Short mmCIF file of C-alpha atoms in Angstrom, two decimals:
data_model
loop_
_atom_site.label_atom_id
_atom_site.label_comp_id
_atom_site.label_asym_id
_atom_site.label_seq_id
_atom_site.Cartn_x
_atom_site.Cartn_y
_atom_site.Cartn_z
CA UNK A 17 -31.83 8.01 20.73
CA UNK A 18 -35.01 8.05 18.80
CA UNK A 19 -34.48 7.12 14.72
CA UNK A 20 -37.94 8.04 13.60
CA UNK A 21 -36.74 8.86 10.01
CA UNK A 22 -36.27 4.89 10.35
CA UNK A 23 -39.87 4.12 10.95
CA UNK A 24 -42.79 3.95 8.12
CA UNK A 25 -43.83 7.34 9.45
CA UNK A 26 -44.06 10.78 7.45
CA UNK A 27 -42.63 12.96 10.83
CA UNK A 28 -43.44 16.43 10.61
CA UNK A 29 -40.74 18.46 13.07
CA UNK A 30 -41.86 21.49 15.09
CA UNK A 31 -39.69 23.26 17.26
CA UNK A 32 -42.07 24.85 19.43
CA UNK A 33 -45.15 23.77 20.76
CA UNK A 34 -47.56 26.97 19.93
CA UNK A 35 -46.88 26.67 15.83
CA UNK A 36 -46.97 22.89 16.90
CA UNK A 37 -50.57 23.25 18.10
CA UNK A 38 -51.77 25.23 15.02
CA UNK A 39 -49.72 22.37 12.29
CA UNK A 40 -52.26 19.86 14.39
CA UNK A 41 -54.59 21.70 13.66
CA UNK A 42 -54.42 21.57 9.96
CA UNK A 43 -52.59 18.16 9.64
CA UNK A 44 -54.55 16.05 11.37
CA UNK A 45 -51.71 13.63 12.42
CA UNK A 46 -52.57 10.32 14.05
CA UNK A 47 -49.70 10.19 16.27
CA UNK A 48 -47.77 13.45 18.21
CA UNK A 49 -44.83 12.80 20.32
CA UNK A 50 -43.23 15.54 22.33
CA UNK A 51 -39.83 15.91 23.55
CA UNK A 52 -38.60 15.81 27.29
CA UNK A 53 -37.69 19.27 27.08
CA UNK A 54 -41.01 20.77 26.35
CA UNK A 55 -41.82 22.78 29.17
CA UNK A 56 -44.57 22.16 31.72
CA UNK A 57 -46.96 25.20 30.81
CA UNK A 58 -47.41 23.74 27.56
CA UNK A 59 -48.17 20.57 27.91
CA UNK A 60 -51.93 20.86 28.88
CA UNK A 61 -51.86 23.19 25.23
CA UNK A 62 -50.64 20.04 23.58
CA UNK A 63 -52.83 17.52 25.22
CA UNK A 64 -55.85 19.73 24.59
CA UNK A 65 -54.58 19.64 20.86
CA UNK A 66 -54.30 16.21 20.84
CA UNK A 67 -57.86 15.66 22.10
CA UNK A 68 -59.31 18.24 19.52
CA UNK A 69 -58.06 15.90 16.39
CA UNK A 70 -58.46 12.84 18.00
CA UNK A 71 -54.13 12.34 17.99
CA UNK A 72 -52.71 9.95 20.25
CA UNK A 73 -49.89 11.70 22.51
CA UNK A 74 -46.80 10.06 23.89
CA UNK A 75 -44.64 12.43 25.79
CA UNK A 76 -41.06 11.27 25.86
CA UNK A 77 -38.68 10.47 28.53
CA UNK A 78 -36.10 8.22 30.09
CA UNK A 79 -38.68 5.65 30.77
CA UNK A 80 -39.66 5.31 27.00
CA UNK A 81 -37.74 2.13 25.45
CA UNK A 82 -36.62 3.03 21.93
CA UNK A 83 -36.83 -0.40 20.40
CA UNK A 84 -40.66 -0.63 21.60
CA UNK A 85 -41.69 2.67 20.12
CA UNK A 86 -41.89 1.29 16.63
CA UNK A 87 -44.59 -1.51 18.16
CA UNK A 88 -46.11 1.36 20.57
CA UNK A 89 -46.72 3.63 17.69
CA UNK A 90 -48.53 1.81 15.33
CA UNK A 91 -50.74 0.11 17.44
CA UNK A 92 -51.48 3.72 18.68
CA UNK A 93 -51.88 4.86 15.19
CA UNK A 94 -54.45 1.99 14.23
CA UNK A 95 -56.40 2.80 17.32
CA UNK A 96 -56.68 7.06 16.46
CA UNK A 97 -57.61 5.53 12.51
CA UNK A 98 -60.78 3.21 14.31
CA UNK A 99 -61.53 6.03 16.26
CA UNK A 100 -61.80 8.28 14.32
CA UNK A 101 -63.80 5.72 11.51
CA UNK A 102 -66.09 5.20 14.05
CA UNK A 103 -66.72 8.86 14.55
CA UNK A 104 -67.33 9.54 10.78
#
């Protein structure tokens, strides 16, 4: 199970991935990870997202191990921050 209230992460929660898509948007987050039940249609909507804002994506399922997500995510998350420095 995923603890991400445990990690030094602000985690904004979206149930669906349309609204998801437009919080992006606005939020600019450097990191979006999507559940394994998100259907298929939408997943090219969220990786299109992603790509807009510069957000890394991880898209979850049984292959993801929990206790390296905390390692996984902020090396991801200093990556989107250079990128996106680098862009400015």
């Amino acid at each position: 199970m995923l603890t991400l209230d445990e990690l030094p992460v602000r985690v904004l929660r979206c149930r669906h991935p349309i609204p998801g898509c437009q919080r992006a948007l606005v939020t600019r987050p450097l990191l979006v990870i999507v559940g394994g039940a998100v259907r298929e249609w939408s997943r090219p909507m969220l990786v299109e997202a992603c790509q807009d804002i510069g957000a890394a994506l991880l898209q979850l399922g049984p292959l993801i191990a929990s206790d390296a997500l905390a390692d996984w995510m902020r090396k991801a998350m200093a990556r989107v921050v250079d990128e996106r420095a680098a862009c400015a």
